[in-house]
Amino acid sequence: MERPGDDEASGYVIKALMGNANPKLGKDISEALGVRLCDCEVAKFADGEINMQIKENIRGADTIKLSSAKRITAVIPYYGYARQDRKTRPRVPISASAVAQLIETMGADRVVTVDLHCGQIQGFFHHTPVDNLFAEGEFIDTLRLKYPEPADVVIVSPDAGGVLRARRVADKLHAENVATILKRRAQANVIEAMQIVGSVDGKKCVIIDDIIDTAGTLCKAAELLKENGATDVIACATHGVFSGGAAMDRINASCLTAVYVTDSIPQEHNKARCDKLHVLSIAPLLARAIRRIHEEKSLSVLFGNTL
């Protein structure tokens, strides 16, 4: 479906295609954009290979290259392998770079993603512009309703690398207090020791992160905050990976009173297992970004800037 004014704005129309990773988010984005999803047939061969055919004309539109599309924007809410962004030990791959090379080789003209684990991943794309959207704004209204007094709140970064993210949230909430948890890892997903930099005594703590994986580290951080006098602890994270069946059990048994994630990864099965889990949609954010890219407009306004 073409929106009125698309041709005048950019000379071509948006065509939206969806993969199988997150069908609900794809449908929500298309509805927010006001365009229908293209008719696609996605099937699998007996060996598991994916077989896909687009069932309508897309020539000259904003979509697929081998079918003569004018431009392709790859929307990847959760960038896989993002945590493998550097060599931390001998003989390990930099898989985040390999993913970037694959995407470029496939011919994407632009990539839109949300809260890259490491912003420097954008540098792995040598020929393709990358728009790294920030999802913390989607949590702000919820946090304001839950904690109306900013002076009572401490925004907590679960590691030194997330301090900038925590500071952005604190600024938007007008919360003056930011704390950091310093960790010493024995190995991936295994923490040897933790300590808090900053005061949380008598405060309501909001842990801000980009990814929750096994939830083990998150739950330990929440316990540490409570031991140091926090009156309430909740967590907000963009990507709820929740690896393994134990993640929901850990959260249920923890001192966390609520965990907020986005729908960058499907969460229906996890919500059924955990009453503390709340899911906020990033479909409106992605739809606004797609529309502004299509109309050749700046994305800065999505994050409170005026350029």
Short mmCIF file of N, CA and C in Angstrom, two decimals, residues 126-296:
data_model
loop_
_atom_site.label_atom_id
_atom_site.label_comp_id
_atom_site.label_asym_id
_atom_site.label_seq_id
_atom_site.Cartn_x
_atom_site.Cartn_y
_atom_site.Cartn_z
N HIS A 126 32.06 -0.78 6.54
CA HIS A 126 32.95 0.14 5.85
C HIS A 126 32.27 0.95 4.76
N HIS A 127 31.14 0.45 4.26
CA HIS A 127 30.48 1.12 3.14
C HIS A 127 29.00 1.37 3.38
N THR A 128 28.50 0.98 4.53
CA THR A 128 27.06 1.05 4.80
C THR A 128 26.78 1.92 6.02
N PRO A 129 25.96 2.97 5.88
CA PRO A 129 25.59 3.77 7.05
C PRO A 129 24.79 2.93 8.05
N VAL A 130 25.06 3.15 9.33
CA VAL A 130 24.37 2.42 10.40
C VAL A 130 23.69 3.43 11.32
N ASP A 131 22.39 3.25 11.54
CA ASP A 131 21.66 4.07 12.50
C ASP A 131 21.40 3.23 13.74
N ASN A 132 22.10 3.57 14.83
CA ASN A 132 21.96 2.86 16.10
C ASN A 132 20.97 3.64 16.96
N LEU A 133 19.75 3.14 17.05
CA LEU A 133 18.70 3.83 17.81
C LEU A 133 18.83 3.49 19.28
N PHE A 134 18.41 4.43 20.13
CA PHE A 134 18.44 4.22 21.58
C PHE A 134 17.03 3.97 22.08
N ALA A 135 16.84 2.84 22.78
CA ALA A 135 15.50 2.46 23.22
C ALA A 135 15.17 2.94 24.62
N GLU A 136 16.14 3.52 25.33
CA GLU A 136 15.84 3.87 26.72
C GLU A 136 14.71 4.88 26.84
N GLY A 137 14.51 5.68 25.79
CA GLY A 137 13.41 6.64 25.81
C GLY A 137 12.05 5.97 25.93
N GLU A 138 11.97 4.71 25.46
CA GLU A 138 10.71 3.99 25.53
C GLU A 138 10.36 3.59 26.97
N PHE A 139 11.37 3.60 27.86
CA PHE A 139 11.13 3.24 29.26
C PHE A 139 10.78 4.45 30.13
N ILE A 140 11.04 5.64 29.63
CA ILE A 140 10.98 6.84 30.47
C ILE A 140 9.59 7.07 31.06
N ASP A 141 8.54 7.00 30.24
CA ASP A 141 7.19 7.25 30.75
C ASP A 141 6.82 6.25 31.84
N THR A 142 7.20 5.00 31.65
CA THR A 142 6.91 3.97 32.65
C THR A 142 7.63 4.28 33.96
N LEU A 143 8.89 4.69 33.87
CA LEU A 143 9.67 4.99 35.06
C LEU A 143 9.12 6.22 35.78
N ARG A 144 8.68 7.22 35.02
CA ARG A 144 8.11 8.42 35.65
C ARG A 144 6.85 8.10 36.43
N LEU A 145 6.03 7.20 35.89
CA LEU A 145 4.80 6.81 36.59
C LEU A 145 5.12 5.98 37.83
N LYS A 146 6.11 5.12 37.72
CA LYS A 146 6.45 4.24 38.84
C LYS A 146 7.14 4.99 39.96
N TYR A 147 8.03 5.92 39.59
CA TYR A 147 8.80 6.69 40.57
C TYR A 147 8.66 8.18 40.26
N PRO A 148 7.59 8.82 40.71
CA PRO A 148 7.35 10.23 40.36
C PRO A 148 8.31 11.22 40.98
N GLU A 149 9.05 10.81 42.02
CA GLU A 149 9.99 11.72 42.67
C GLU A 149 11.42 11.37 42.24
N PRO A 150 12.03 12.14 41.33
CA PRO A 150 13.38 11.82 40.84
C PRO A 150 14.43 11.75 41.94
N ALA A 151 14.24 12.51 43.00
CA ALA A 151 15.22 12.52 44.09
C ALA A 151 15.31 11.18 44.81
N ASP A 152 14.27 10.36 44.68
CA ASP A 152 14.26 9.06 45.34
C ASP A 152 14.94 7.97 44.53
N VAL A 153 15.35 8.30 43.30
CA VAL A 153 15.78 7.28 42.35
C VAL A 153 17.29 7.33 42.12
N VAL A 154 17.89 6.16 42.05
CA VAL A 154 19.28 6.02 41.60
C VAL A 154 19.28 5.17 40.34
N ILE A 155 19.85 5.70 39.27
CA ILE A 155 20.00 4.93 38.04
C ILE A 155 21.32 4.17 38.14
N VAL A 156 21.27 2.87 37.91
CA VAL A 156 22.44 2.02 38.13
C VAL A 156 22.91 1.43 36.80
N SER A 157 24.19 1.62 36.52
CA SER A 157 24.81 0.93 35.39
C SER A 157 25.41 -0.37 35.91
N PRO A 158 25.12 -1.50 35.27
CA PRO A 158 25.63 -2.78 35.78
C PRO A 158 27.10 -3.01 35.47
N ASP A 159 27.72 -2.11 34.71
CA ASP A 159 29.16 -2.21 34.42
C ASP A 159 29.66 -0.84 33.98
N ALA A 160 30.96 -0.71 33.92
CA ALA A 160 31.56 0.59 33.56
C ALA A 160 31.20 1.00 32.14
N GLY A 161 31.03 0.03 31.25
CA GLY A 161 30.73 0.34 29.87
C GLY A 161 29.34 0.91 29.65
N GLY A 162 28.45 0.75 30.62
CA GLY A 162 27.08 1.23 30.46
C GLY A 162 26.79 2.55 31.14
N VAL A 163 27.83 3.23 31.62
CA VAL A 163 27.62 4.48 32.37
C VAL A 163 26.96 5.55 31.51
N LEU A 164 27.38 5.67 30.25
CA LEU A 164 26.79 6.68 29.37
C LEU A 164 25.30 6.43 29.17
N ARG A 165 24.93 5.17 29.01
CA ARG A 165 23.52 4.81 28.85
C ARG A 165 22.73 5.19 30.11
N ALA A 166 23.29 4.87 31.27
CA ALA A 166 22.63 5.20 32.53
C ALA A 166 22.51 6.70 32.71
N ARG A 167 23.53 7.44 32.30
CA ARG A 167 23.50 8.89 32.42
C ARG A 167 22.41 9.50 31.53
N ARG A 168 22.23 8.94 30.31
CA ARG A 168 21.17 9.45 29.44
C ARG A 168 19.80 9.28 30.08
N VAL A 169 19.57 8.11 30.69
CA VAL A 169 18.30 7.87 31.36
C VAL A 169 18.13 8.80 32.55
N ALA A 170 19.18 8.97 33.34
CA ALA A 170 19.11 9.86 34.51
C ALA A 170 18.78 11.28 34.08
N ASP A 171 19.38 11.74 32.99
CA ASP A 171 19.12 13.10 32.52
C ASP A 171 17.66 13.27 32.11
N LYS A 172 17.11 12.25 31.42
CA LYS A 172 15.72 12.35 30.98
C LYS A 172 14.74 12.28 32.14
N LEU A 173 15.13 11.57 33.21
CA LEU A 173 14.28 11.47 34.39
C LEU A 173 14.52 12.59 35.38
N HIS A 174 15.56 13.39 35.12
CA HIS A 174 16.00 14.44 36.06
C HIS A 174 16.42 13.83 37.39
N ALA A 175 16.97 12.63 37.32
CA ALA A 175 17.50 11.97 38.52
C ALA A 175 18.98 12.33 38.66
N GLU A 176 19.36 12.83 39.82
CA GLU A 176 20.73 13.30 40.02
C GLU A 176 21.71 12.18 40.35
N ASN A 177 21.20 11.05 40.82
CA ASN A 177 22.08 10.01 41.34
C ASN A 177 22.28 8.88 40.33
N VAL A 178 23.55 8.58 40.05
CA VAL A 178 23.92 7.46 39.18
C VAL A 178 24.96 6.63 39.92
N ALA A 179 24.77 5.32 39.94
CA ALA A 179 25.74 4.41 40.56
C ALA A 179 26.21 3.41 39.52
N THR A 180 27.36 2.82 39.78
CA THR A 180 27.95 1.84 38.87
C THR A 180 28.34 0.60 39.64
N ILE A 181 28.10 -0.55 39.06
CA ILE A 181 28.55 -1.81 39.65
C ILE A 181 29.78 -2.28 38.88
N LEU A 182 30.86 -2.43 39.60
CA LEU A 182 32.09 -2.93 38.99
C LEU A 182 32.17 -4.44 39.21
N LYS A 183 32.47 -5.15 38.12
CA LYS A 183 32.47 -6.61 38.17
C LYS A 183 33.83 -7.16 37.77
N ARG A 184 34.19 -8.26 38.36
CA ARG A 184 35.35 -9.02 37.92
C ARG A 184 34.85 -10.39 37.48
N ARG A 185 35.03 -10.69 36.19
CA ARG A 185 34.49 -11.92 35.61
C ARG A 185 35.51 -13.05 35.69
N ALA A 186 35.04 -14.24 36.08
CA ALA A 186 35.86 -15.43 36.02
C ALA A 186 35.85 -16.00 34.60
N GLN A 187 34.66 -15.91 33.95
CA GLN A 187 34.49 -16.31 32.56
C GLN A 187 33.17 -15.73 32.09
N ALA A 188 32.81 -15.95 30.81
CA ALA A 188 31.56 -15.40 30.28
C ALA A 188 30.38 -15.87 31.12
N ASN A 189 29.52 -14.89 31.51
CA ASN A 189 28.32 -15.14 32.31
C ASN A 189 28.60 -15.63 33.73
N VAL A 190 29.86 -15.58 34.17
CA VAL A 190 30.21 -15.99 35.53
C VAL A 190 30.96 -14.84 36.20
N ILE A 191 30.40 -14.30 37.29
CA ILE A 191 30.98 -13.15 37.99
C ILE A 191 31.71 -13.63 39.24
N GLU A 192 32.94 -13.17 39.40
CA GLU A 192 33.74 -13.55 40.56
C GLU A 192 33.50 -12.61 41.73
N ALA A 193 33.38 -11.30 41.44
CA ALA A 193 33.19 -10.31 42.52
C ALA A 193 32.48 -9.08 41.97
N MET A 194 31.76 -8.37 42.86
CA MET A 194 31.05 -7.14 42.51
C MET A 194 31.23 -6.10 43.60
N GLN A 195 31.24 -4.83 43.21
CA GLN A 195 31.21 -3.76 44.19
C GLN A 195 30.50 -2.55 43.59
N ILE A 196 29.89 -1.74 44.46
CA ILE A 196 29.11 -0.58 44.02
C ILE A 196 29.95 0.68 44.16
N VAL A 197 29.92 1.50 43.12
CA VAL A 197 30.50 2.83 43.19
C VAL A 197 29.34 3.82 43.22
N GLY A 198 29.12 4.46 44.37
CA GLY A 198 27.98 5.35 44.55
C GLY A 198 27.10 4.87 45.69
N SER A 199 26.23 5.74 46.17
CA SER A 199 25.36 5.43 47.30
C SER A 199 23.95 5.08 46.82
N VAL A 200 23.40 3.97 47.38
CA VAL A 200 22.04 3.57 47.03
C VAL A 200 21.18 3.41 48.29
N ASP A 201 21.72 3.73 49.44
CA ASP A 201 21.01 3.55 50.71
C ASP A 201 19.73 4.39 50.73
N GLY A 202 18.60 3.74 50.99
CA GLY A 202 17.32 4.42 51.08
C GLY A 202 16.74 4.84 49.74
N LYS A 203 17.30 4.36 48.64
CA LYS A 203 16.88 4.78 47.31
C LYS A 203 16.19 3.65 46.54
N LYS A 204 15.43 4.05 45.56
CA LYS A 204 14.83 3.10 44.61
C LYS A 204 15.78 2.99 43.42
N CYS A 205 16.22 1.79 43.11
CA CYS A 205 17.26 1.59 42.10
C CYS A 205 16.68 1.06 40.80
N VAL A 206 17.14 1.65 39.70
CA VAL A 206 16.76 1.19 38.36
C VAL A 206 18.03 0.77 37.64
N ILE A 207 18.18 -0.52 37.41
CA ILE A 207 19.34 -1.03 36.66
C ILE A 207 19.04 -0.89 35.18
N ILE A 208 19.93 -0.20 34.46
CA ILE A 208 19.75 0.03 33.03
C ILE A 208 20.81 -0.75 32.27
N ASP A 209 20.37 -1.61 31.36
CA ASP A 209 21.32 -2.42 30.59
C ASP A 209 20.81 -2.56 29.16
N ASP A 210 21.68 -3.08 28.28
CA ASP A 210 21.25 -3.31 26.90
C ASP A 210 20.76 -4.74 26.70
N ILE A 211 21.36 -5.71 27.40
CA ILE A 211 21.03 -7.12 27.21
C ILE A 211 20.89 -7.81 28.57
N ILE A 212 19.85 -8.61 28.71
CA ILE A 212 19.77 -9.57 29.81
C ILE A 212 19.86 -10.95 29.17
N ASP A 213 20.86 -11.72 29.58
CA ASP A 213 21.06 -13.04 28.98
C ASP A 213 20.54 -14.12 29.93
N THR A 214 21.39 -14.65 30.78
CA THR A 214 20.95 -15.70 31.71
C THR A 214 20.26 -15.14 32.94
N ALA A 215 20.39 -13.83 33.15
CA ALA A 215 19.82 -13.11 34.30
C ALA A 215 20.57 -13.39 35.61
N GLY A 216 21.60 -14.22 35.57
CA GLY A 216 22.35 -14.51 36.79
C GLY A 216 23.06 -13.28 37.33
N THR A 217 23.76 -12.56 36.45
CA THR A 217 24.47 -11.35 36.87
C THR A 217 23.50 -10.29 37.34
N LEU A 218 22.39 -10.12 36.63
CA LEU A 218 21.38 -9.13 37.00
C LEU A 218 20.84 -9.40 38.40
N CYS A 219 20.51 -10.63 38.69
CA CYS A 219 19.94 -10.97 40.00
C CYS A 219 20.95 -10.76 41.12
N LYS A 220 22.22 -11.09 40.86
CA LYS A 220 23.26 -10.84 41.85
C LYS A 220 23.44 -9.35 42.09
N ALA A 221 23.37 -8.56 41.02
CA ALA A 221 23.47 -7.10 41.17
C ALA A 221 22.33 -6.56 42.01
N ALA A 222 21.13 -7.08 41.78
CA ALA A 222 19.97 -6.63 42.56
C ALA A 222 20.15 -6.97 44.04
N GLU A 223 20.66 -8.15 44.33
CA GLU A 223 20.91 -8.54 45.73
C GLU A 223 21.93 -7.62 46.38
N LEU A 224 22.98 -7.27 45.62
CA LEU A 224 24.00 -6.38 46.16
C LEU A 224 23.41 -5.00 46.48
N LEU A 225 22.55 -4.50 45.61
CA LEU A 225 21.90 -3.21 45.86
C LEU A 225 21.02 -3.26 47.10
N LYS A 226 20.27 -4.33 47.26
CA LYS A 226 19.42 -4.47 48.45
C LYS A 226 20.27 -4.56 49.71
N GLU A 227 21.38 -5.29 49.63
CA GLU A 227 22.27 -5.41 50.79
C GLU A 227 22.86 -4.06 51.19
N ASN A 228 22.96 -3.16 50.23
CA ASN A 228 23.51 -1.83 50.50
C ASN A 228 22.43 -0.79 50.75
N GLY A 229 21.21 -1.23 51.04
CA GLY A 229 20.18 -0.33 51.52
C GLY A 229 19.14 0.12 50.53
N ALA A 230 19.15 -0.37 49.30
CA ALA A 230 18.13 0.00 48.32
C ALA A 230 16.76 -0.48 48.80
N THR A 231 15.75 0.37 48.67
CA THR A 231 14.40 0.01 49.12
C THR A 231 13.61 -0.74 48.05
N ASP A 232 13.99 -0.57 46.79
CA ASP A 232 13.33 -1.26 45.68
C ASP A 232 14.33 -1.36 44.54
N VAL A 233 14.27 -2.45 43.79
CA VAL A 233 15.17 -2.64 42.66
C VAL A 233 14.38 -3.17 41.47
N ILE A 234 14.46 -2.46 40.35
CA ILE A 234 13.88 -2.94 39.10
C ILE A 234 14.96 -2.88 38.02
N ALA A 235 14.70 -3.46 36.88
CA ALA A 235 15.66 -3.46 35.78
C ALA A 235 14.96 -3.11 34.48
N CYS A 236 15.68 -2.40 33.62
CA CYS A 236 15.22 -2.09 32.27
C CYS A 236 16.33 -2.48 31.30
N ALA A 237 16.00 -3.27 30.31
CA ALA A 237 16.99 -3.68 29.31
C ALA A 237 16.32 -3.75 27.95
N THR A 238 17.04 -3.35 26.93
CA THR A 238 16.47 -3.34 25.59
C THR A 238 16.20 -4.74 25.08
N HIS A 239 17.20 -5.63 25.20
CA HIS A 239 17.10 -6.95 24.59
C HIS A 239 17.00 -8.03 25.67
N GLY A 240 15.87 -8.68 25.76
CA GLY A 240 15.70 -9.78 26.70
C GLY A 240 16.01 -11.10 26.01
N VAL A 241 17.27 -11.51 26.07
CA VAL A 241 17.69 -12.77 25.43
C VAL A 241 17.19 -13.96 26.24
N PHE A 242 17.40 -13.91 27.56
CA PHE A 242 16.92 -14.93 28.49
C PHE A 242 17.30 -16.34 28.03
N SER A 243 18.59 -16.57 27.90
CA SER A 243 19.09 -17.87 27.46
C SER A 243 18.81 -18.95 28.50
N GLY A 244 18.45 -20.10 28.01
CA GLY A 244 18.22 -21.23 28.90
C GLY A 244 16.92 -21.10 29.66
N GLY A 245 16.46 -22.21 30.19
CA GLY A 245 15.18 -22.20 30.88
C GLY A 245 15.24 -21.61 32.27
N ALA A 246 16.45 -21.38 32.79
CA ALA A 246 16.57 -20.95 34.19
C ALA A 246 16.43 -19.44 34.36
N ALA A 247 16.52 -18.66 33.29
CA ALA A 247 16.51 -17.20 33.43
C ALA A 247 15.24 -16.70 34.10
N MET A 248 14.09 -17.19 33.68
CA MET A 248 12.83 -16.75 34.28
C MET A 248 12.73 -17.21 35.73
N ASP A 249 13.23 -18.41 36.01
CA ASP A 249 13.22 -18.90 37.39
C ASP A 249 14.07 -18.02 38.29
N ARG A 250 15.23 -17.59 37.79
CA ARG A 250 16.10 -16.71 38.58
C ARG A 250 15.40 -15.39 38.89
N ILE A 251 14.75 -14.82 37.88
CA ILE A 251 14.07 -13.53 38.09
C ILE A 251 12.92 -13.70 39.06
N ASN A 252 12.15 -14.76 38.92
CA ASN A 252 11.03 -15.02 39.84
C ASN A 252 11.50 -15.13 41.28
N ALA A 253 12.67 -15.73 41.48
CA ALA A 253 13.18 -15.97 42.83
C ALA A 253 14.00 -14.79 43.36
N SER A 254 14.24 -13.79 42.55
CA SER A 254 15.13 -12.68 42.93
C SER A 254 14.39 -11.61 43.72
N CYS A 255 15.16 -10.63 44.20
CA CYS A 255 14.57 -9.49 44.90
C CYS A 255 14.09 -8.40 43.94
N LEU A 256 14.29 -8.59 42.66
CA LEU A 256 13.77 -7.65 41.67
C LEU A 256 12.25 -7.64 41.73
N THR A 257 11.66 -6.44 41.70
CA THR A 257 10.20 -6.37 41.72
C THR A 257 9.61 -6.26 40.32
N ALA A 258 10.43 -5.86 39.35
CA ALA A 258 9.95 -5.77 37.96
C ALA A 258 11.14 -5.75 37.02
N VAL A 259 10.95 -6.34 35.85
CA VAL A 259 11.95 -6.31 34.78
C VAL A 259 11.24 -5.87 33.51
N TYR A 260 11.74 -4.78 32.92
CA TYR A 260 11.16 -4.24 31.69
C TYR A 260 12.11 -4.48 30.53
N VAL A 261 11.60 -5.06 29.45
CA VAL A 261 12.38 -5.24 28.23
C VAL A 261 11.53 -4.79 27.05
N THR A 262 12.15 -4.67 25.87
CA THR A 262 11.40 -4.35 24.66
C THR A 262 11.08 -5.64 23.92
N ASP A 263 10.33 -5.47 22.83
CA ASP A 263 9.97 -6.62 21.99
C ASP A 263 10.93 -6.80 20.83
N SER A 264 12.20 -6.38 21.01
CA SER A 264 13.20 -6.62 19.97
C SER A 264 13.40 -8.12 19.76
N ILE A 265 13.10 -8.91 20.79
CA ILE A 265 13.10 -10.37 20.74
C ILE A 265 11.73 -10.81 21.25
N PRO A 266 11.09 -11.79 20.60
CA PRO A 266 9.76 -12.22 21.07
C PRO A 266 9.78 -12.65 22.53
N GLN A 267 8.76 -12.23 23.29
CA GLN A 267 8.75 -12.51 24.73
C GLN A 267 7.48 -13.19 25.21
N GLU A 268 6.61 -13.61 24.31
CA GLU A 268 5.33 -14.18 24.73
C GLU A 268 5.52 -15.37 25.66
N HIS A 269 6.45 -16.27 25.31
CA HIS A 269 6.65 -17.48 26.12
C HIS A 269 7.26 -17.14 27.48
N ASN A 270 8.09 -16.08 27.54
CA ASN A 270 8.69 -15.69 28.82
C ASN A 270 7.67 -14.99 29.72
N LYS A 271 6.81 -14.18 29.15
CA LYS A 271 5.79 -13.49 29.95
C LYS A 271 4.87 -14.49 30.63
N ALA A 272 4.62 -15.60 29.97
CA ALA A 272 3.74 -16.62 30.55
C ALA A 272 4.36 -17.27 31.77
N ARG A 273 5.69 -17.18 31.90
CA ARG A 273 6.40 -17.83 33.00
C ARG A 273 6.81 -16.88 34.11
N CYS A 274 6.69 -15.56 33.87
CA CYS A 274 7.22 -14.60 34.85
C CYS A 274 6.32 -13.38 34.94
N ASP A 275 5.65 -13.23 36.07
CA ASP A 275 4.76 -12.08 36.27
C ASP A 275 5.54 -10.77 36.42
N LYS A 276 6.83 -10.86 36.76
CA LYS A 276 7.64 -9.65 36.93
C LYS A 276 8.06 -9.05 35.58
N LEU A 277 7.92 -9.80 34.51
CA LEU A 277 8.40 -9.36 33.19
C LEU A 277 7.35 -8.51 32.50
N HIS A 278 7.76 -7.33 32.05
CA HIS A 278 6.89 -6.41 31.31
C HIS A 278 7.57 -6.05 29.99
N VAL A 279 6.80 -6.03 28.90
CA VAL A 279 7.36 -5.82 27.57
C VAL A 279 6.80 -4.53 26.96
N LEU A 280 7.71 -3.67 26.55
CA LEU A 280 7.36 -2.41 25.87
C LEU A 280 7.74 -2.52 24.41
N SER A 281 6.92 -1.94 23.55
CA SER A 281 7.14 -2.09 22.11
C SER A 281 8.05 -0.99 21.56
N ILE A 282 8.99 -1.40 20.69
CA ILE A 282 9.83 -0.44 19.97
C ILE A 282 9.35 -0.27 18.54
N ALA A 283 8.18 -0.83 18.20
CA ALA A 283 7.65 -0.67 16.84
C ALA A 283 7.45 0.80 16.47
N PRO A 284 6.88 1.64 17.36
CA PRO A 284 6.74 3.06 16.99
C PRO A 284 8.07 3.75 16.73
N LEU A 285 9.08 3.45 17.55
CA LEU A 285 10.41 4.03 17.36
C LEU A 285 10.99 3.63 16.01
N LEU A 286 10.92 2.34 15.68
CA LEU A 286 11.46 1.87 14.42
C LEU A 286 10.68 2.42 13.24
N ALA A 287 9.37 2.51 13.38
CA ALA A 287 8.55 3.06 12.29
C ALA A 287 8.90 4.52 12.02
N ARG A 288 9.08 5.30 13.09
CA ARG A 288 9.45 6.71 12.90
C ARG A 288 10.81 6.82 12.22
N ALA A 289 11.74 5.96 12.64
CA ALA A 289 13.07 5.99 12.03
C ALA A 289 13.01 5.62 10.56
N ILE A 290 12.27 4.57 10.22
CA ILE A 290 12.15 4.15 8.82
C ILE A 290 11.53 5.26 7.98
N ARG A 291 10.49 5.87 8.50
CA ARG A 291 9.83 6.94 7.75
C ARG A 291 10.77 8.11 7.51
N ARG A 292 11.53 8.50 8.53
CA ARG A 292 12.42 9.64 8.37
C ARG A 292 13.58 9.30 7.43
N ILE A 293 14.07 8.08 7.48
CA ILE A 293 15.12 7.67 6.53
C ILE A 293 14.57 7.72 5.11
N HIS A 294 13.37 7.21 4.93
CA HIS A 294 12.76 7.19 3.60
C HIS A 294 12.57 8.60 3.05
N GLU A 295 12.26 9.54 3.92
CA GLU A 295 12.03 10.92 3.51
C GLU A 295 13.29 11.77 3.58
N GLU A 296 14.45 11.11 3.81
CA GLU A 296 15.74 11.79 3.85
C GLU A 296 15.79 12.86 4.93
#
